[in-house]
């Protein structure tokens, strides 16, 4: 898997080939082609994460999004090489070609996959938009840190609620 982070460079925007003279998203790697599917690993213990999962599911998607609870057996089966404890600490999105997006880049790539936000998301990768995107992610992380109990140190998986009000519908 390659670590990817959309930035102002065209080569780092999913599905867009690098312009002449620009490096591809993964340094030294050839451009792998367009992203055709993304898997969003979300925290199933977090009310905000559950709300955003539902919101993402209701949006018209230009790139299909698979929403999988972080740290779950399904996430471990799909991505055995990921640090699953880290995926419970920060939003992680994995592209169908092995790209890994974390934190701000993960939120940006989620919005990029949606029809309504595709045109606007490019601004978030510019020097003017990146601080706004980062601030939004930090605010969500702050809320999440107050709403979700931490995992036990060294635990392979965190206990997820069996369902209740936040169960998938």
Short mmCIF file of N, CA, C and O in Angstrom, two decimals, residues 74-159:
data_model
loop_
_atom_site.label_atom_id
_atom_site.label_comp_id
_atom_site.label_asym_id
_atom_site.label_seq_id
_atom_site.Cartn_x
_atom_site.Cartn_y
_atom_site.Cartn_z
N UNK A 74 -13.80 -7.47 9.24
CA UNK A 74 -13.87 -7.17 7.80
C UNK A 74 -12.71 -6.27 7.38
O UNK A 74 -12.08 -6.50 6.34
N UNK A 75 -12.42 -5.25 8.17
CA UNK A 75 -11.30 -4.35 7.86
C UNK A 75 -9.98 -5.12 7.88
O UNK A 75 -9.13 -4.95 7.00
N UNK A 76 -9.81 -5.99 8.85
CA UNK A 76 -8.58 -6.79 8.96
C UNK A 76 -8.46 -7.78 7.81
O UNK A 76 -7.36 -8.04 7.30
N UNK A 77 -9.58 -8.32 7.36
CA UNK A 77 -9.57 -9.25 6.23
C UNK A 77 -9.18 -8.52 4.95
O UNK A 77 -8.35 -8.99 4.19
N UNK A 78 -9.77 -7.35 4.73
CA UNK A 78 -9.51 -6.59 3.50
C UNK A 78 -8.10 -6.01 3.45
O UNK A 78 -7.50 -5.94 2.39
N UNK A 79 -7.62 -5.54 4.61
CA UNK A 79 -6.35 -4.82 4.65
C UNK A 79 -5.46 -5.34 5.77
O UNK A 79 -5.22 -4.64 6.76
N UNK A 80 -4.95 -6.56 5.66
CA UNK A 80 -4.16 -7.14 6.75
C UNK A 80 -2.88 -6.36 7.06
O UNK A 80 -2.38 -6.42 8.18
N UNK A 81 -2.36 -5.60 6.09
CA UNK A 81 -1.10 -4.89 6.29
C UNK A 81 -1.26 -3.55 7.00
O UNK A 81 -0.28 -2.94 7.39
N UNK A 82 -2.49 -3.07 7.17
CA UNK A 82 -2.70 -1.79 7.84
C UNK A 82 -2.48 -1.90 9.35
O UNK A 82 -2.69 -2.97 9.93
N UNK A 83 -2.12 -0.81 9.95
CA UNK A 83 -2.06 -0.70 11.41
C UNK A 83 -3.48 -0.40 11.87
O UNK A 83 -3.92 0.76 11.82
N UNK A 84 -4.21 -1.40 12.28
CA UNK A 84 -5.63 -1.23 12.59
C UNK A 84 -5.87 -0.43 13.87
O UNK A 84 -6.90 0.20 14.01
N UNK A 85 -4.92 -0.42 14.77
CA UNK A 85 -5.05 0.44 15.95
C UNK A 85 -5.03 1.90 15.50
O UNK A 85 -5.79 2.73 16.01
N UNK A 86 -4.19 2.22 14.53
CA UNK A 86 -4.12 3.60 14.02
C UNK A 86 -5.40 3.99 13.30
O UNK A 86 -5.83 5.14 13.38
N UNK A 87 -6.05 3.03 12.62
CA UNK A 87 -7.29 3.35 11.91
C UNK A 87 -8.41 3.68 12.88
O UNK A 87 -9.37 4.35 12.50
N UNK A 88 -8.29 3.24 14.13
CA UNK A 88 -9.29 3.60 15.14
C UNK A 88 -9.01 4.98 15.73
O UNK A 88 -9.86 5.55 16.40
N UNK A 89 -7.83 5.52 15.48
CA UNK A 89 -7.46 6.83 16.01
C UNK A 89 -7.70 7.94 15.00
O UNK A 89 -7.88 9.10 15.38
N UNK A 90 -7.65 7.62 13.70
CA UNK A 90 -7.82 8.63 12.65
C UNK A 90 -8.55 8.01 11.47
O UNK A 90 -8.36 6.83 11.17
N UNK A 91 -9.37 8.82 10.82
CA UNK A 91 -10.07 8.32 9.64
C UNK A 91 -9.04 7.86 8.61
O UNK A 91 -8.02 8.51 8.40
N UNK A 92 -9.32 6.73 8.01
CA UNK A 92 -8.43 6.16 7.00
C UNK A 92 -9.28 5.73 5.82
O UNK A 92 -10.33 5.11 6.00
N UNK A 93 -8.82 6.07 4.62
CA UNK A 93 -9.50 5.67 3.39
C UNK A 93 -8.48 4.93 2.54
O UNK A 93 -7.34 5.38 2.40
N UNK A 94 -8.89 3.79 1.98
CA UNK A 94 -8.00 3.00 1.16
C UNK A 94 -8.58 2.92 -0.25
O UNK A 94 -9.75 2.56 -0.43
N UNK A 95 -7.76 3.28 -1.23
CA UNK A 95 -8.17 3.20 -2.63
C UNK A 95 -8.04 1.79 -3.16
O UNK A 95 -7.32 0.96 -2.60
N UNK A 96 -8.71 1.54 -4.27
CA UNK A 96 -8.71 0.20 -4.85
C UNK A 96 -7.34 -0.22 -5.39
O UNK A 96 -7.11 -1.40 -5.63
N UNK A 97 -6.43 0.72 -5.56
CA UNK A 97 -5.08 0.39 -6.02
C UNK A 97 -4.07 0.41 -4.88
O UNK A 97 -2.87 0.42 -5.11
N UNK A 98 -4.57 0.45 -3.64
CA UNK A 98 -3.70 0.38 -2.47
C UNK A 98 -3.30 1.72 -1.88
O UNK A 98 -2.55 1.76 -0.92
N UNK A 99 -3.81 2.83 -2.41
CA UNK A 99 -3.50 4.13 -1.84
C UNK A 99 -4.11 4.22 -0.44
O UNK A 99 -5.21 3.74 -0.22
N UNK A 100 -3.39 4.86 0.46
CA UNK A 100 -3.89 5.04 1.82
C UNK A 100 -3.92 6.54 2.11
O UNK A 100 -2.93 7.23 1.96
N UNK A 101 -5.10 7.02 2.51
CA UNK A 101 -5.30 8.42 2.85
C UNK A 101 -5.66 8.47 4.33
O UNK A 101 -6.51 7.69 4.78
N UNK A 102 -5.05 9.38 5.08
CA UNK A 102 -5.32 9.51 6.51
C UNK A 102 -5.66 10.95 6.85
O UNK A 102 -5.24 11.87 6.17
N UNK A 103 -6.39 11.11 7.94
CA UNK A 103 -6.72 12.42 8.50
C UNK A 103 -7.30 13.35 7.44
O UNK A 103 -8.29 13.02 6.81
N UNK A 104 -6.71 14.53 7.25
CA UNK A 104 -7.26 15.54 6.34
C UNK A 104 -7.38 15.00 4.92
O UNK A 104 -8.40 15.19 4.25
N UNK A 105 -6.35 14.31 4.45
CA UNK A 105 -6.39 13.75 3.10
C UNK A 105 -7.55 12.77 2.93
O UNK A 105 -8.17 12.70 1.87
N UNK A 106 -7.87 12.02 3.99
CA UNK A 106 -8.98 11.06 3.93
C UNK A 106 -10.31 11.79 3.76
O UNK A 106 -11.16 11.37 2.97
N UNK A 107 -10.51 12.87 4.50
CA UNK A 107 -11.75 13.64 4.36
C UNK A 107 -11.85 14.24 2.97
O UNK A 107 -12.91 14.24 2.35
N UNK A 108 -10.73 14.76 2.47
CA UNK A 108 -10.74 15.36 1.14
C UNK A 108 -11.08 14.32 0.08
O UNK A 108 -11.89 14.58 -0.82
N UNK A 109 -10.51 13.15 0.16
CA UNK A 109 -10.79 12.13 -0.86
C UNK A 109 -12.24 11.63 -0.75
O UNK A 109 -12.86 11.30 -1.77
N UNK A 110 -12.81 11.61 0.44
CA UNK A 110 -14.23 11.25 0.59
C UNK A 110 -15.11 12.26 -0.14
O UNK A 110 -16.03 11.90 -0.87
N UNK A 111 -14.83 13.55 0.07
CA UNK A 111 -15.61 14.59 -0.62
C UNK A 111 -15.38 14.54 -2.13
O UNK A 111 -16.31 14.76 -2.91
N UNK A 112 -14.17 14.24 -2.55
CA UNK A 112 -13.83 14.14 -3.97
C UNK A 112 -14.67 13.05 -4.64
O UNK A 112 -15.04 13.17 -5.81
N UNK A 113 -15.02 12.01 -3.91
CA UNK A 113 -15.79 10.89 -4.46
C UNK A 113 -17.26 11.25 -4.68
O UNK A 113 -17.98 10.52 -5.36
N UNK A 114 -17.72 12.37 -4.11
CA UNK A 114 -19.13 12.75 -4.18
C UNK A 114 -19.40 13.76 -5.29
O UNK A 114 -18.66 14.72 -5.46
N UNK A 115 -20.49 13.53 -6.02
CA UNK A 115 -20.83 14.39 -7.16
C UNK A 115 -20.97 15.85 -6.76
O UNK A 115 -20.44 16.74 -7.43
N UNK A 116 -21.65 16.11 -5.67
CA UNK A 116 -21.95 17.48 -5.27
C UNK A 116 -20.71 18.27 -4.84
O UNK A 116 -20.69 19.50 -4.90
N UNK A 117 -19.66 17.59 -4.41
CA UNK A 117 -18.49 18.26 -3.84
C UNK A 117 -17.24 18.14 -4.69
O UNK A 117 -16.21 18.75 -4.36
N UNK A 118 -17.27 17.40 -5.78
CA UNK A 118 -16.07 17.18 -6.59
C UNK A 118 -15.40 18.49 -7.00
O UNK A 118 -14.20 18.66 -6.86
N UNK A 119 -16.17 19.44 -7.53
CA UNK A 119 -15.58 20.70 -8.00
C UNK A 119 -15.00 21.52 -6.85
O UNK A 119 -13.96 22.15 -7.00
N UNK A 120 -15.64 21.48 -5.71
CA UNK A 120 -15.19 22.29 -4.57
C UNK A 120 -13.97 21.71 -3.86
O UNK A 120 -13.22 22.44 -3.22
N UNK A 121 -13.80 20.42 -3.95
CA UNK A 121 -12.75 19.77 -3.18
C UNK A 121 -11.36 20.18 -3.65
O UNK A 121 -10.42 20.21 -2.85
N UNK A 122 -11.21 20.54 -4.89
CA UNK A 122 -9.89 20.95 -5.36
C UNK A 122 -9.39 22.18 -4.60
O UNK A 122 -8.20 22.30 -4.32
N UNK A 123 -10.30 23.07 -4.20
CA UNK A 123 -9.91 24.24 -3.40
C UNK A 123 -9.32 23.80 -2.06
O UNK A 123 -8.38 24.42 -1.56
N UNK A 124 -9.85 22.72 -1.49
CA UNK A 124 -9.35 22.24 -0.20
C UNK A 124 -7.91 21.76 -0.27
O UNK A 124 -7.25 21.62 0.75
N UNK A 125 -7.42 21.48 -1.47
CA UNK A 125 -6.04 21.02 -1.63
C UNK A 125 -5.08 22.17 -1.91
O UNK A 125 -3.88 21.94 -2.04
N UNK A 126 -5.59 23.40 -1.99
CA UNK A 126 -4.74 24.56 -2.26
C UNK A 126 -4.20 25.14 -0.95
O UNK A 126 -4.72 24.84 0.13
N UNK A 127 -3.19 25.99 -1.03
CA UNK A 127 -2.68 26.64 0.19
C UNK A 127 -3.77 27.42 0.93
O UNK A 127 -3.73 27.51 2.15
N UNK A 128 -4.74 27.96 0.21
CA UNK A 128 -5.82 28.71 0.87
C UNK A 128 -6.83 27.77 1.53
O UNK A 128 -7.34 28.06 2.61
N UNK A 129 -7.13 26.66 0.90
CA UNK A 129 -8.16 25.75 1.40
C UNK A 129 -7.67 24.72 2.40
O UNK A 129 -8.44 24.26 3.26
N UNK A 130 -6.41 24.35 2.33
CA UNK A 130 -5.89 23.29 3.20
C UNK A 130 -6.06 23.62 4.70
O UNK A 130 -6.46 22.73 5.46
N UNK A 131 -5.80 24.86 5.15
CA UNK A 131 -6.02 25.14 6.58
C UNK A 131 -7.48 24.97 7.00
O UNK A 131 -7.77 24.54 8.11
N UNK A 132 -8.42 25.31 6.12
CA UNK A 132 -9.83 25.12 6.41
C UNK A 132 -10.14 23.63 6.57
O UNK A 132 -10.80 23.22 7.53
N UNK A 133 -9.63 22.81 5.64
CA UNK A 133 -9.85 21.37 5.72
C UNK A 133 -9.24 20.81 7.00
O UNK A 133 -9.86 20.03 7.71
N UNK A 134 -8.02 21.23 7.31
CA UNK A 134 -7.33 20.74 8.51
C UNK A 134 -8.08 21.15 9.78
O UNK A 134 -8.24 20.34 10.70
N UNK A 135 -8.56 22.39 9.82
CA UNK A 135 -9.31 22.86 10.99
C UNK A 135 -10.59 22.07 11.20
O UNK A 135 -10.96 21.75 12.33
N UNK A 136 -11.25 21.75 10.12
CA UNK A 136 -12.48 20.95 10.20
C UNK A 136 -12.18 19.56 10.77
O UNK A 136 -12.90 19.06 11.64
N UNK A 137 -11.11 18.95 10.28
CA UNK A 137 -10.72 17.62 10.76
C UNK A 137 -10.33 17.68 12.23
O UNK A 137 -10.70 16.80 13.02
N UNK A 138 -9.60 18.71 12.63
CA UNK A 138 -9.21 18.84 14.04
C UNK A 138 -10.42 19.04 14.94
O UNK A 138 -10.48 18.48 16.04
N UNK A 139 -11.41 19.81 14.48
CA UNK A 139 -12.63 20.01 15.27
C UNK A 139 -13.39 18.69 15.43
O UNK A 139 -13.87 18.37 16.52
N UNK A 140 -13.48 17.92 14.35
CA UNK A 140 -14.15 16.62 14.43
C UNK A 140 -13.39 15.68 15.36
O UNK A 140 -14.00 14.96 16.17
N UNK A 141 -12.07 15.71 15.30
CA UNK A 141 -11.26 14.86 16.18
C UNK A 141 -11.44 15.24 17.64
O UNK A 141 -11.50 14.37 18.51
N UNK A 142 -11.54 16.52 17.89
CA UNK A 142 -11.76 16.99 19.27
C UNK A 142 -13.09 16.49 19.80
O UNK A 142 -13.19 15.98 20.92
N UNK A 143 -14.15 16.64 19.00
CA UNK A 143 -15.47 16.14 19.39
C UNK A 143 -15.39 14.63 19.65
O UNK A 143 -15.88 14.14 20.66
N UNK A 144 -14.77 13.92 18.72
CA UNK A 144 -14.68 12.47 18.82
C UNK A 144 -13.93 12.06 20.08
O UNK A 144 -14.31 11.11 20.76
N UNK A 145 -12.88 12.78 20.44
CA UNK A 145 -12.10 12.43 21.63
C UNK A 145 -12.92 12.57 22.90
O UNK A 145 -12.66 11.89 23.89
N UNK A 146 -13.93 13.44 22.87
CA UNK A 146 -14.78 13.62 24.05
C UNK A 146 -15.96 12.63 24.05
O UNK A 146 -16.51 12.33 25.09
N UNK A 147 -16.32 12.13 22.87
CA UNK A 147 -17.51 11.28 22.75
C UNK A 147 -17.22 9.79 22.77
O UNK A 147 -18.11 9.00 23.03
N UNK A 148 -15.98 9.41 22.50
CA UNK A 148 -15.64 8.00 22.36
C UNK A 148 -14.62 7.59 23.42
O UNK A 148 -13.57 8.22 23.52
N UNK A 149 -14.92 6.54 24.18
CA UNK A 149 -13.92 6.08 25.15
C UNK A 149 -12.71 5.50 24.42
O UNK A 149 -12.86 4.90 23.36
N UNK A 150 -11.52 5.68 24.97
CA UNK A 150 -10.33 5.14 24.30
C UNK A 150 -10.32 3.62 24.35
O UNK A 150 -10.92 3.00 25.23
N UNK A 151 -9.60 3.02 23.40
CA UNK A 151 -9.42 1.56 23.39
C UNK A 151 -8.46 1.19 24.52
O UNK A 151 -7.63 2.00 24.92
N UNK A 152 -8.56 -0.02 24.97
CA UNK A 152 -7.63 -0.50 25.98
C UNK A 152 -6.23 -0.58 25.37
O UNK A 152 -6.08 -0.97 24.22
N UNK A 153 -5.20 -0.17 26.12
CA UNK A 153 -3.83 -0.24 25.58
C UNK A 153 -3.48 -1.66 25.15
O UNK A 153 -3.76 -2.62 25.87
N UNK A 154 -2.94 -1.77 23.94
CA UNK A 154 -2.52 -3.07 23.43
C UNK A 154 -3.64 -3.94 22.90
O UNK A 154 -3.38 -5.05 22.45
N UNK A 155 -4.87 -3.48 22.93
CA UNK A 155 -5.99 -4.29 22.43
C UNK A 155 -5.92 -4.40 20.92
O UNK A 155 -5.64 -3.43 20.23
N UNK A 156 -6.20 -5.59 20.39
CA UNK A 156 -6.23 -5.77 18.93
C UNK A 156 -7.48 -5.13 18.35
O UNK A 156 -7.48 -4.67 17.23
N UNK A 157 -8.57 -5.15 19.10
CA UNK A 157 -9.82 -4.56 18.64
C UNK A 157 -10.46 -3.83 19.81
O UNK A 157 -10.32 -4.22 20.95
N UNK A 158 -11.16 -2.75 19.48
CA UNK A 158 -11.92 -2.04 20.49
C UNK A 158 -13.34 -2.60 20.48
O UNK A 158 -13.84 -3.02 19.44
N UNK A 159 -13.95 -2.59 21.63
CA UNK A 159 -15.32 -3.06 21.70
C UNK A 159 -16.22 -2.08 20.95
O UNK A 159 -16.18 -0.88 21.21
#
